[in-house]
Short mmCIF file of C-alpha atoms in Angstrom, two decimals:
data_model
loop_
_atom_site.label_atom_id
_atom_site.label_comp_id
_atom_site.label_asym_id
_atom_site.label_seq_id
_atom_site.Cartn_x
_atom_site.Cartn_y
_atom_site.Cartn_z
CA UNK E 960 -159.67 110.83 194.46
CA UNK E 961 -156.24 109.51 195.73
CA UNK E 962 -153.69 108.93 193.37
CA UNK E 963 -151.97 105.51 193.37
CA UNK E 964 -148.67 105.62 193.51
CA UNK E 965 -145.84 106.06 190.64
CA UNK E 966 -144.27 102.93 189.52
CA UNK E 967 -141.15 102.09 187.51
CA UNK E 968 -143.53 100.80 184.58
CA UNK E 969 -145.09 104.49 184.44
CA UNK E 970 -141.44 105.73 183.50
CA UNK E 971 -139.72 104.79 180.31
CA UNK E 972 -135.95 104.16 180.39
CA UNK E 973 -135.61 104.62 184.38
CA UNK E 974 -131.97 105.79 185.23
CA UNK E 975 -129.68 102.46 185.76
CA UNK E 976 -128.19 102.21 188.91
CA UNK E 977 -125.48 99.57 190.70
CA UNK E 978 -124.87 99.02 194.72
CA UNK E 979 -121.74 98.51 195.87
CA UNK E 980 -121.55 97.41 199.96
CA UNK E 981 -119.86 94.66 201.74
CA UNK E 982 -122.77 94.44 203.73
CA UNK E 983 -126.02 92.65 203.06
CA UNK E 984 -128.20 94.42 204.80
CA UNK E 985 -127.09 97.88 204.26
CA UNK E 986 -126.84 96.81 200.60
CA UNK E 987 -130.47 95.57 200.94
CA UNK E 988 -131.42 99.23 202.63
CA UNK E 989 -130.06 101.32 199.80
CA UNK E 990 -131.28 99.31 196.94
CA UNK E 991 -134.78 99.21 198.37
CA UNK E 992 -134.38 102.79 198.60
CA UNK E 993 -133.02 103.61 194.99
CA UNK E 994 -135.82 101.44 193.61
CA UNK E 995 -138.46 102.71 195.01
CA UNK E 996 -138.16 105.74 193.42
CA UNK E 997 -139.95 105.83 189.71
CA UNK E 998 -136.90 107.18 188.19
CA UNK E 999 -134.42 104.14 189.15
CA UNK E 1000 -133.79 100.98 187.98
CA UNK E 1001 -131.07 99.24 190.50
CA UNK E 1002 -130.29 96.59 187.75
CA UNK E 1003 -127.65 95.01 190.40
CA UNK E 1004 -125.97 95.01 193.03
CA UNK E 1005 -122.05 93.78 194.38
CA UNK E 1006 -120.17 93.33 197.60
CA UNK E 1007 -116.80 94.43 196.77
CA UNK E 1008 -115.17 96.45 193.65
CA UNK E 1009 -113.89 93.47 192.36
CA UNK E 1010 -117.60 92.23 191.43
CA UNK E 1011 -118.51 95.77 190.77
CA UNK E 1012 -116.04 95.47 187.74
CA UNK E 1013 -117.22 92.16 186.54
CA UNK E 1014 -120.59 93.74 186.49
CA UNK E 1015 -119.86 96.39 184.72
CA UNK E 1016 -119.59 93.94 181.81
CA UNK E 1017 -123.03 92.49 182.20
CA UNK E 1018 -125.08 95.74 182.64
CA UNK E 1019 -125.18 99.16 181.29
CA UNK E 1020 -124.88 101.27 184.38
CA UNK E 1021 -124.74 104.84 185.19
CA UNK E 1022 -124.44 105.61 188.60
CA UNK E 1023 -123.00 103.50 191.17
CA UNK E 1024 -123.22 104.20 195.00
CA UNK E 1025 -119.80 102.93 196.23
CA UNK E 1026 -118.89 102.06 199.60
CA UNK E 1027 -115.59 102.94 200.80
CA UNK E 1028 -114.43 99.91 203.35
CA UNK E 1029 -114.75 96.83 201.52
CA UNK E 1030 -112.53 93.27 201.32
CA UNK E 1031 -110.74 92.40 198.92
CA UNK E 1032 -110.77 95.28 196.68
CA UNK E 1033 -111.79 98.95 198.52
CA UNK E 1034 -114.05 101.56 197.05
CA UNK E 1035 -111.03 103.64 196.66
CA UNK E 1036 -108.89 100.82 194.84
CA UNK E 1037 -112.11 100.36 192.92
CA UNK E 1038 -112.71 104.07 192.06
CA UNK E 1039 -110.30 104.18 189.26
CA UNK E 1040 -110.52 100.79 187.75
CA UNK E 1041 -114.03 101.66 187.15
CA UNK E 1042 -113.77 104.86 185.83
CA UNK E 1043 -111.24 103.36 183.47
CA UNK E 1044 -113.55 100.91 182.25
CA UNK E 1045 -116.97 103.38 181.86
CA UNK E 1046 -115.43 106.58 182.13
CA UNK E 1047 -118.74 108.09 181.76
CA UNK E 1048 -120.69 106.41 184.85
CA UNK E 1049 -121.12 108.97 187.95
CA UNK E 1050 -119.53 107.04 191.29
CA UNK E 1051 -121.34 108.45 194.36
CA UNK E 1052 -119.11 107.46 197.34
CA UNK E 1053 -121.53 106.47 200.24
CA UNK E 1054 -118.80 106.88 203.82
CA UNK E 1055 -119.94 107.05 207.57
CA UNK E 1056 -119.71 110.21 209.21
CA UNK E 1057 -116.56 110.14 210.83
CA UNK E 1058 -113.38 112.54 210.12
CA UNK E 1059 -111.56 109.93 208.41
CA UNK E 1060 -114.09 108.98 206.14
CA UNK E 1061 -114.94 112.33 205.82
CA UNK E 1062 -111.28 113.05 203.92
CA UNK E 1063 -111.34 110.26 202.26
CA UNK E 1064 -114.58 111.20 200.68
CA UNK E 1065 -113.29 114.45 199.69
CA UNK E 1066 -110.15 112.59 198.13
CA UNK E 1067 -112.15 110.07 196.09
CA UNK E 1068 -113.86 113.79 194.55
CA UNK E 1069 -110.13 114.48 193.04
CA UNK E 1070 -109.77 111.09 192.01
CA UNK E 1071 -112.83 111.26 189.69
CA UNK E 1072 -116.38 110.73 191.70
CA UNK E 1073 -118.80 112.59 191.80
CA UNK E 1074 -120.41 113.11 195.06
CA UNK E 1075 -120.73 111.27 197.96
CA UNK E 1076 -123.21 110.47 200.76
CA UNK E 1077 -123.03 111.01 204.30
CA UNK E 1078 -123.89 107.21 205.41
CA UNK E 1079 -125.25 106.55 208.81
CA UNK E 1080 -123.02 104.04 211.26
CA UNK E 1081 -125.02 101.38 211.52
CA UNK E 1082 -127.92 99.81 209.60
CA UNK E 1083 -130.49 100.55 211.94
CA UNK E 1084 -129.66 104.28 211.85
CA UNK E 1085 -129.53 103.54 208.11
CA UNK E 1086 -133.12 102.08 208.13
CA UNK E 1087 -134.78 105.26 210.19
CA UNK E 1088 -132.96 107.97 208.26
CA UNK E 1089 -135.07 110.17 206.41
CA UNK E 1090 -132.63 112.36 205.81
CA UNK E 1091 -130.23 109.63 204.06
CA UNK E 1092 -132.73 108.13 202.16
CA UNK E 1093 -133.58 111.17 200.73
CA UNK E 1094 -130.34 112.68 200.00
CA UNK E 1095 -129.42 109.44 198.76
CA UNK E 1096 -132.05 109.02 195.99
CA UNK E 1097 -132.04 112.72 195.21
CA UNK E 1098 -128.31 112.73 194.59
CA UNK E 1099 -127.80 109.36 192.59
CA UNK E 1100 -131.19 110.76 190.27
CA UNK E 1101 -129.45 113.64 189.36
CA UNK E 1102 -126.11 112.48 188.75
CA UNK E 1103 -127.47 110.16 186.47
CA UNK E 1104 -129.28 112.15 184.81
CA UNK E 1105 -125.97 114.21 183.91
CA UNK E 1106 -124.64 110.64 182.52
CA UNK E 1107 -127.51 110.18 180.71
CA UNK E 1108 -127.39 113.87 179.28
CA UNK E 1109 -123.74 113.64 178.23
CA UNK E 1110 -124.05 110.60 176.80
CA UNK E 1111 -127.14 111.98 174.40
CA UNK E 1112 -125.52 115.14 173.78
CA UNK E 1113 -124.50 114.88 170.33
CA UNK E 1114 -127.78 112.91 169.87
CA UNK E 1115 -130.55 115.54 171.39
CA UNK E 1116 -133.39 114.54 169.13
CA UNK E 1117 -132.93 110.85 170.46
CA UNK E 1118 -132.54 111.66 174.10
CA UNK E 1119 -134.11 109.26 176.61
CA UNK E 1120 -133.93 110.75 179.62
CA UNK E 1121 -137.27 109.01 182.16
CA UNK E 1122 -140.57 110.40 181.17
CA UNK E 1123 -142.53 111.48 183.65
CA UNK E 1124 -145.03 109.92 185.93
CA UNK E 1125 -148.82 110.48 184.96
CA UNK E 1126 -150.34 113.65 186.47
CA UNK E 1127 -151.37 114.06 189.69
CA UNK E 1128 -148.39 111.67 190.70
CA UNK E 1129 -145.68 114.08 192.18
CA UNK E 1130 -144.66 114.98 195.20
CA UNK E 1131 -142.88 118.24 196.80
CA UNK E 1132 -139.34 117.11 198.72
CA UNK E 1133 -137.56 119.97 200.36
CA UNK E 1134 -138.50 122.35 198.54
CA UNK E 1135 -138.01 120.94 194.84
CA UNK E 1136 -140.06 119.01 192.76
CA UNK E 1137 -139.09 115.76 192.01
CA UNK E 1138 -141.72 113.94 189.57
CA UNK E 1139 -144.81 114.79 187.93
CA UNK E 1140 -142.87 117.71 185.05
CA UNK E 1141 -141.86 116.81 181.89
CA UNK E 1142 -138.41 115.17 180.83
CA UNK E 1143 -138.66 118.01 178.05
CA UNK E 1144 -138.82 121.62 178.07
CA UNK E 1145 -138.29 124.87 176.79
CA UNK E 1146 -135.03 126.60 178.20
CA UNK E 1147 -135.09 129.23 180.43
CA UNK E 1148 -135.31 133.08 178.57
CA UNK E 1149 -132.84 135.17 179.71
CA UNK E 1150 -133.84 139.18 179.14
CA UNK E 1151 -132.30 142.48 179.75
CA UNK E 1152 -134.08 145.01 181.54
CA UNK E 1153 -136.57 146.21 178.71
CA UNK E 1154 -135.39 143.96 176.32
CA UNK E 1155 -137.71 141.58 174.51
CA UNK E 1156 -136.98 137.67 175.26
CA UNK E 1157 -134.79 135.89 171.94
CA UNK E 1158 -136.37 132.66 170.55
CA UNK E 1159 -134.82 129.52 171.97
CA UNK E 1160 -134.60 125.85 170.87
CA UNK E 1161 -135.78 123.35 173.57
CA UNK E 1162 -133.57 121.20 175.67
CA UNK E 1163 -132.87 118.20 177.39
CA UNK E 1164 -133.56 118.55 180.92
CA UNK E 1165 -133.24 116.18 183.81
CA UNK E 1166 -135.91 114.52 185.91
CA UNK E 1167 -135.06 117.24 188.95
CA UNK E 1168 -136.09 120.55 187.57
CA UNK E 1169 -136.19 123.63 189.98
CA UNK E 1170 -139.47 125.54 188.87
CA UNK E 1171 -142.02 126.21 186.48
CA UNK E 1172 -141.58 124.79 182.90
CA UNK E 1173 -140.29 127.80 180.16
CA UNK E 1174 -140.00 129.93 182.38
CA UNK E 1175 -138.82 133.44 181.64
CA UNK E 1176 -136.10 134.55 183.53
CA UNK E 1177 -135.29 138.97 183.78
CA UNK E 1178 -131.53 140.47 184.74
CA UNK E 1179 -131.51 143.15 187.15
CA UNK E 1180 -129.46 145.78 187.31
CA UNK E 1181 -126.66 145.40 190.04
CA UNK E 1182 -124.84 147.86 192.53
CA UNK E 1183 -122.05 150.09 190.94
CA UNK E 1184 -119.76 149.59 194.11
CA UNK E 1185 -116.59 147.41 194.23
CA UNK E 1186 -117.78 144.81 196.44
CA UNK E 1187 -116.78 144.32 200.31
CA UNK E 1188 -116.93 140.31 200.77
CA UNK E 1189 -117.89 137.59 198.54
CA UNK E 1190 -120.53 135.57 199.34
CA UNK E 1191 -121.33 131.94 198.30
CA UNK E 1192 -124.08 129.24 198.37
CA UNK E 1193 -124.07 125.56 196.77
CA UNK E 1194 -125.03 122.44 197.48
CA UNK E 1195 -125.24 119.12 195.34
CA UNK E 1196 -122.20 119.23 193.05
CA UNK E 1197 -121.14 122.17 195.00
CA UNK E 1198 -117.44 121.08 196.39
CA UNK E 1199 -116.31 120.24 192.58
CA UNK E 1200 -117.96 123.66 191.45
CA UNK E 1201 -116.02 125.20 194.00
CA UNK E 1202 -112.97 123.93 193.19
CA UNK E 1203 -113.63 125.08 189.54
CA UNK E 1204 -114.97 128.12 190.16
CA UNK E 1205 -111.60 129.45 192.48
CA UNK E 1206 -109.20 127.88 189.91
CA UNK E 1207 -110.22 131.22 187.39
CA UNK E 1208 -108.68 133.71 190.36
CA UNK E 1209 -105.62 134.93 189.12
CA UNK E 1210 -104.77 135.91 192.78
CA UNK E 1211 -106.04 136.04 196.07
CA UNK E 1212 -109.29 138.56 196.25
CA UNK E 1213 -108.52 141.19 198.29
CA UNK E 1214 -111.98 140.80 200.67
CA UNK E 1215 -113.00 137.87 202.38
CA UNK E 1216 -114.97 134.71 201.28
CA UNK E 1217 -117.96 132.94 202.84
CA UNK E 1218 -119.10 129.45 202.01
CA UNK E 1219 -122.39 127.93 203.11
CA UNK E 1220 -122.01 124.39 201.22
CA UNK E 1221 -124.56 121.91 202.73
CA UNK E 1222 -122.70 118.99 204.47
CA UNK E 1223 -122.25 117.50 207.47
CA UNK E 1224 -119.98 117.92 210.35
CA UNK E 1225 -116.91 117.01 209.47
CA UNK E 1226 -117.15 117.47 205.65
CA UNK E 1227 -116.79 121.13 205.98
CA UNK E 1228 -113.66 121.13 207.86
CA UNK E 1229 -112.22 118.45 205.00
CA UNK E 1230 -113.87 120.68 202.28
CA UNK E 1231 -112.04 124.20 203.85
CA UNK E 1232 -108.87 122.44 204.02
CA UNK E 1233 -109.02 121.46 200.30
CA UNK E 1234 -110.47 125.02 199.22
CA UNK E 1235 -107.25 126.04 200.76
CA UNK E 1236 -105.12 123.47 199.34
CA UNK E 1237 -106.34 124.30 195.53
CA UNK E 1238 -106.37 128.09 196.05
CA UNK E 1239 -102.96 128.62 198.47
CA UNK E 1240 -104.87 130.74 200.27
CA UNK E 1241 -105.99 131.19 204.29
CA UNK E 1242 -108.94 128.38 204.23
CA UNK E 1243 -110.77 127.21 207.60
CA UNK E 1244 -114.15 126.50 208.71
CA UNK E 1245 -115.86 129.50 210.33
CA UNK E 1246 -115.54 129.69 214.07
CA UNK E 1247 -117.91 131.80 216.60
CA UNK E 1248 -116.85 135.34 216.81
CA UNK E 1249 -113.98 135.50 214.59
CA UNK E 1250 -113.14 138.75 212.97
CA UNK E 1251 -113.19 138.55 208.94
CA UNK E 1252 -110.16 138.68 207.03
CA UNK E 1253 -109.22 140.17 203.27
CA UNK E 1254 -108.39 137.04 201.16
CA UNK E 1255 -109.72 134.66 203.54
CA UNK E 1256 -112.17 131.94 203.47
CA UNK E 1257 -114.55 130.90 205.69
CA UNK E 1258 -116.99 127.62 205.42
CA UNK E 1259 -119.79 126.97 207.45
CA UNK E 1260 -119.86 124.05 209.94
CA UNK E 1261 -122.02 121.41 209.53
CA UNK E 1262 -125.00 121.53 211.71
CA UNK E 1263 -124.60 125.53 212.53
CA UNK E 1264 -125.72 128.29 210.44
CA UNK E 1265 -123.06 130.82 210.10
CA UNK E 1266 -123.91 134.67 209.99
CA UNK E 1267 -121.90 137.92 210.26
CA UNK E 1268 -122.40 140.64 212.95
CA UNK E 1269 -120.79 144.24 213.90
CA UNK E 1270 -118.92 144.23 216.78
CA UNK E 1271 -115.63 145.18 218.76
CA UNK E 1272 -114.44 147.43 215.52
CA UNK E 1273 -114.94 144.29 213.04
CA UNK E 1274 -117.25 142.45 211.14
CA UNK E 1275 -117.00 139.19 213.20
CA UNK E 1276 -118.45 135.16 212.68
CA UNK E 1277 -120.94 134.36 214.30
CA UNK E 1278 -122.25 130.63 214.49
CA UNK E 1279 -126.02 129.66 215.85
CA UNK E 1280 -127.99 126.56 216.68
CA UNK E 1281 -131.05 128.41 215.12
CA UNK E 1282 -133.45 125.60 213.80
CA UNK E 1283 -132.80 124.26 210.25
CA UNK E 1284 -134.04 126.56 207.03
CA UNK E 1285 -135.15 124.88 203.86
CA UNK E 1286 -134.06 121.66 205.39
CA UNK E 1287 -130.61 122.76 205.97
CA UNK E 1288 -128.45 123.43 208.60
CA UNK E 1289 -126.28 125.20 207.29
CA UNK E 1290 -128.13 127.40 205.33
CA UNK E 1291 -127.35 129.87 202.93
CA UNK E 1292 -130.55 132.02 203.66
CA UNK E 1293 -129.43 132.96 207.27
CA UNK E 1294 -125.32 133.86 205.72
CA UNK E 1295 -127.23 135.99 203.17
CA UNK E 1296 -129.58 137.57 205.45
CA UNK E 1297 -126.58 138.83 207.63
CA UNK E 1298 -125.03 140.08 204.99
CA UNK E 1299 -127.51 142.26 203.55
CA UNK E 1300 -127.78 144.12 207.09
CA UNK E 1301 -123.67 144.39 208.05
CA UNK E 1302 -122.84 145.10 204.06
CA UNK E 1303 -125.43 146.38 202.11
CA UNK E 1304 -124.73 147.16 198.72
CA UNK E 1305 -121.00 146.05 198.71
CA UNK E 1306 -121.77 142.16 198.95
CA UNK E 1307 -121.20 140.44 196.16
CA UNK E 1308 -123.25 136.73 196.09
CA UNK E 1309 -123.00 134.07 194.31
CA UNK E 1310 -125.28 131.06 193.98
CA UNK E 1311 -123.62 127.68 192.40
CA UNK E 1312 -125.36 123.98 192.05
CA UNK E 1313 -127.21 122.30 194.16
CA UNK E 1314 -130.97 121.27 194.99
CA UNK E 1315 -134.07 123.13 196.64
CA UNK E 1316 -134.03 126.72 196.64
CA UNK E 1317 -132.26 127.73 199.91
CA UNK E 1318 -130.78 130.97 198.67
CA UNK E 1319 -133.46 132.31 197.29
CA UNK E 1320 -134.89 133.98 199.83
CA UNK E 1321 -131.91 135.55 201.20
CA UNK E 1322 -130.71 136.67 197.73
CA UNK E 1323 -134.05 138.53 198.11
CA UNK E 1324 -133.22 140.14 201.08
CA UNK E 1325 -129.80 141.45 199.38
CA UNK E 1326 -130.97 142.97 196.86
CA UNK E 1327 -133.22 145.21 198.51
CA UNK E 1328 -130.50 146.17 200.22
CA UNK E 1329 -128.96 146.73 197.12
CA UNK E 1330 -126.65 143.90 197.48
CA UNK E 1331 -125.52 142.07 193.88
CA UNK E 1332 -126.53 138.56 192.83
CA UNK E 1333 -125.01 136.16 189.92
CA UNK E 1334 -125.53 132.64 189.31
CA UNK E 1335 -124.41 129.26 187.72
CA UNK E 1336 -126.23 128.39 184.48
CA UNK E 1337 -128.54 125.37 184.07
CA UNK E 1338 -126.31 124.11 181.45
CA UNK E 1339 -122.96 123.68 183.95
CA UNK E 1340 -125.29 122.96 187.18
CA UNK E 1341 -125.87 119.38 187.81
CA UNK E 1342 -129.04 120.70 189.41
CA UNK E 1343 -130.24 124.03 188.50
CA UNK E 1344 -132.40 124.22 192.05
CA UNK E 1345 -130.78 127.06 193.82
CA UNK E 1346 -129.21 128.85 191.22
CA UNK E 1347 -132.69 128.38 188.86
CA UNK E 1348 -134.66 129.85 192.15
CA UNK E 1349 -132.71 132.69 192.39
CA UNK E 1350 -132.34 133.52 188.83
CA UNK E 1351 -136.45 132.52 187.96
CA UNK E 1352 -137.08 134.90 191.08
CA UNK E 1353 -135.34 137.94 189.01
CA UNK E 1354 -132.67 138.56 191.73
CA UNK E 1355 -129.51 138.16 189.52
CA UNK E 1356 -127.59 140.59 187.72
CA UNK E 1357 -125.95 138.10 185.76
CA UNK E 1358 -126.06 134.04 185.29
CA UNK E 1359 -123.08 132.28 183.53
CA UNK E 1360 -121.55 128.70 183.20
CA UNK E 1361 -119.57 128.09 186.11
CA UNK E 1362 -116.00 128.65 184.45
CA UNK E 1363 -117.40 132.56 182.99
CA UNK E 1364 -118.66 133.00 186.40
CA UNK E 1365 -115.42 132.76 187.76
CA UNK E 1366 -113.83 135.00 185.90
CA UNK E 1367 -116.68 137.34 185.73
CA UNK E 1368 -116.66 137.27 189.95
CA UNK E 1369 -112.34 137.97 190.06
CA UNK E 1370 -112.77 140.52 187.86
CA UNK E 1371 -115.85 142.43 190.31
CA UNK E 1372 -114.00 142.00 192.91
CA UNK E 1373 -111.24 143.81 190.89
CA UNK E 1374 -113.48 146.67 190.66
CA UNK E 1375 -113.96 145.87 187.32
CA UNK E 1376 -117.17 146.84 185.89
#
C-alpha cells in the first residue's frame, strides 16, 4: 500500500528556518520549497536585512537563506549585523550564478556564513530547477542541524533534534538518505585490523545521516610509500574545511594537490583563487592538458570532471564532458579513478564533508591499487555522507577531525610514517 506523504506534524521540533529576498516571488519559491520538506519549519520570511534583524527578535531562528542584492540594507551589510545578534544561526547566502556573485559568495564564507547556494537568474528558472530545490533544502537541513547540535551540546540528554517520519516514509535523494532513520544513534565503531570494537556512548546525530545506523566501521592498513600527489574530495561545507584543513601545512607540500569540490562554474575559479590566497601557494582551476606541478593546486571546473593522464614525459590535466557521476559534475569518483591507474600506491586521498557518497567508489578503486585513503570524522563534518561512505566501506587507513587530519596529511606527505 502507498504511503502518504510525510508532514511537518509527523516531525517534532522541525528545524526553524527564515527567507530573506527582495523579491516576492522568488521569496514565495524558496519558502514553498523549505517547507515542504518534513524537517523545516520556515517560521518567516523578510525582504531586506533590515527586517531580517527585526525578526530575529520575534522568532527563534536557525538558518536563514540570505539573498545578496537587496534595498536598503544588502545581504552582505546584513551578514554581520546578524551574526552579531544570534551568533549561533547558520546564514546560507543564496547568489545567481554569475562571476561577481560568485566572489562575493566566497567573501561572505570569511565573513562568517556558512554556505551558499547557487541561485538560478530568474524565477522561472528558479521554479523548474530540480537541482536548486534540492541543493537548497539539503543544505539549509543540514546546517541547521549543526545549529541545533551546538546549541544542545552541553545538554545531550535533552537534545531535540526532528524525529523522524513514520516508517515507510523516506525517500533516496542522490545517493543519501534523507528521512525515514532515527534522530538518534549509536556512533560509528572504529577498529584496528584484528582488534575487537570499544564500547561507545550514543550520540546526537542530524536528520542527514550517510548509511546504516551503528554501523561498524574497520581501518585498513595503508601503503608504506611517501606519497606522489595529494588527492582531495568534499562537498557541502567543503570550501571552509578546506580552508581549515591547509591552514595545519607548515609549508608548501612538495607534490601537487587536486581538488574536486562540487560547485558550479564560476565558484571554482573564486574558490582556487582563495585556496591560494590562504595558503601563498600556486592555486588555479585545472585546465585541459596541463602538466602537474610540486606544490601546486589544482580545482576542478564546474561542469567538467577533471582526471590525470600520462603523456608527453608528464602527468598532465585532463578535463571531460563525460556525463555527470553521483549527480555531480565534477566528480570526485572520475579524479580518483585516474589516479589509481597514473599513481598507484603513491596517492595519497583524502575525503572531507559533504553529502552523497561520490568518493566512495573511486576510493575503492585506489586502494586496490594500493593507493591510501583518510577521512574527516562525523564529529567535525557537517555531513558525514562522503567521508561516512568511504570510511563505513572499510577503505580508510585513518579518519580524524578535520584539524588532526591536517596535520596527520603534512606530515605523510613529509614521509612521515
Amino acid at each position: 500500500m502507498q504511503q502518504s506523504p510525510t508532514t511537518q506534524s509527523q516531525v517534532r521540533n522541525p528545524y526553524r528556518v527564515m527567507v530573506v529576498d527582495d523579491s516576492a516571488i522568488i521569496r514565495g519559491f524558496l519558502s514553498r520549497y523549505l517547507a515542504d520538506d518534513a524537517f523545516i519549519d520556515v517560521v518567516t520570511t523578510a525582504n531586506n536585512g533590515v527586517m531580517a534583524l527585526r525578526a530575529l527578535d520575534n522568532y527563534d531562528i536557525e538558518a536563514i537563506v540570505l539573498d545578496i542584492e537587496m534595498p536598503e540594507m544588502d545581504g552582505m551589510t546584513a551578514l554581520p549585523k546578524l551574526l552579531e545578534k544570534k551568533p549561533d544561526v547558520q546564514i546560507v547566502m543564496a547568489s545567481t550564478l554569475t562571476r561577481k556573485n560568485a566572489e562575493i559568495s566566497m567573501r561572505a564564507l570569511q565573513l562568517g556564513a556558512v554556505d551558499y547556494v547557487p541561485k538560478p537568474e530568474t524565477a522561472r528558472s528558479v521554479n523548474a530547477s530540480i537541482d536548486f530545490r534540492q541543493e537548497l533544502v539539503e543544505k539549509v537541513k543540514a546546517w541547521a542541524a549543526r545549529a541545533r547540535k551546538k546549541r544542545n551540546q552541553d545538554l545531550p540528554s535533552q537534545g531535540d533534534a526532528p524525529a523522524a517520519p513514520t516508517a515507510g516514509t523516506g525517500r533516496l535523494s542522490a545517493g543519501f538518505v534523507t528521512a525515514a532513520r532515527p534522530a538518534v544513534r549509536p556512533a560509528p565503531t572504529f577498529v584496528r585490523p584484528g582488534r575487537e570494537a570499544p564500547a561507545v556512548a550514543a550520540k546526537e546525530e542530524p536528520a542527514i545521516l550517510p548509511g546504516a545506523a551503528g554501523a561498524k566501521v574497520t581501518l585498513r592498513a595503508g601503503s608504506m610509500r611517501r606519497p606522489k600527489i595529494l588527492a582531495i574530495g568534499s562537498s557541502t561545507g567543503g570550501p571552509q574545511a578546506l580552508m581549515k584543513f591547509f591552514a595545519q601545512f607548515t609549508k608548501a607540500p612538495e607534490v601537487p594537490v587536486l581538488i574536486t569540490q562540487h560547485m558550479p562554474a564560476n565558484f571554482t575559479a573564486i574558490l582556487a583563487k582563495h585556496l591560494g590566497q590562504s595558503t601563498g601557494w600556486p592555486s588555479n582551476e585545472g585546465q585541459d592538458g596541463e602538466a602537474v606541478k610540486p606544490g601546486h593546486i589544482y580545482v576542478a571546473p564546474g561542469g567538467r570532471h577533471m582526471e590525470v593522464t600520462e603523456g608527453e614525459g608528464a602527468v598532465r590535466i585532463r578535463l571531460t564532458d563525460d556525463p555527470p557521476e553521483n549527480f555531480c559534475r565534477p566528480a570526485v569518483d572520475p579524479m580518483f579513478r585516474s589516479l589509481a591507474r597514473v599513481y598507484g600506491d603513491t596517492v595519497l586521498a583524502v575525503v572531507l564533508t559533504g553529502m552523497g557518497h561520490d568518493g566512495m567508489k573511486g576510493a575503492r578503486e585506489l586502494t586496490r591499487a594500493g593507493g591510501t585513503v583518510m577521512a574527516q570524522d562525523e564529529a567535525t563534518s557537517v555531513v558525514w555522507g562522503m567521508p561516512g561512505a568511504v570510511a563505513t566501506a572499510g577503505l580508510c587507513t585513518e579518519i580524524l577531525p578535520l584539524q588532526d587530519l591536517g596535520v596527520r596529511t603534512a606530515k605523510r606527505l613529509q614521509g612521515v610514517a
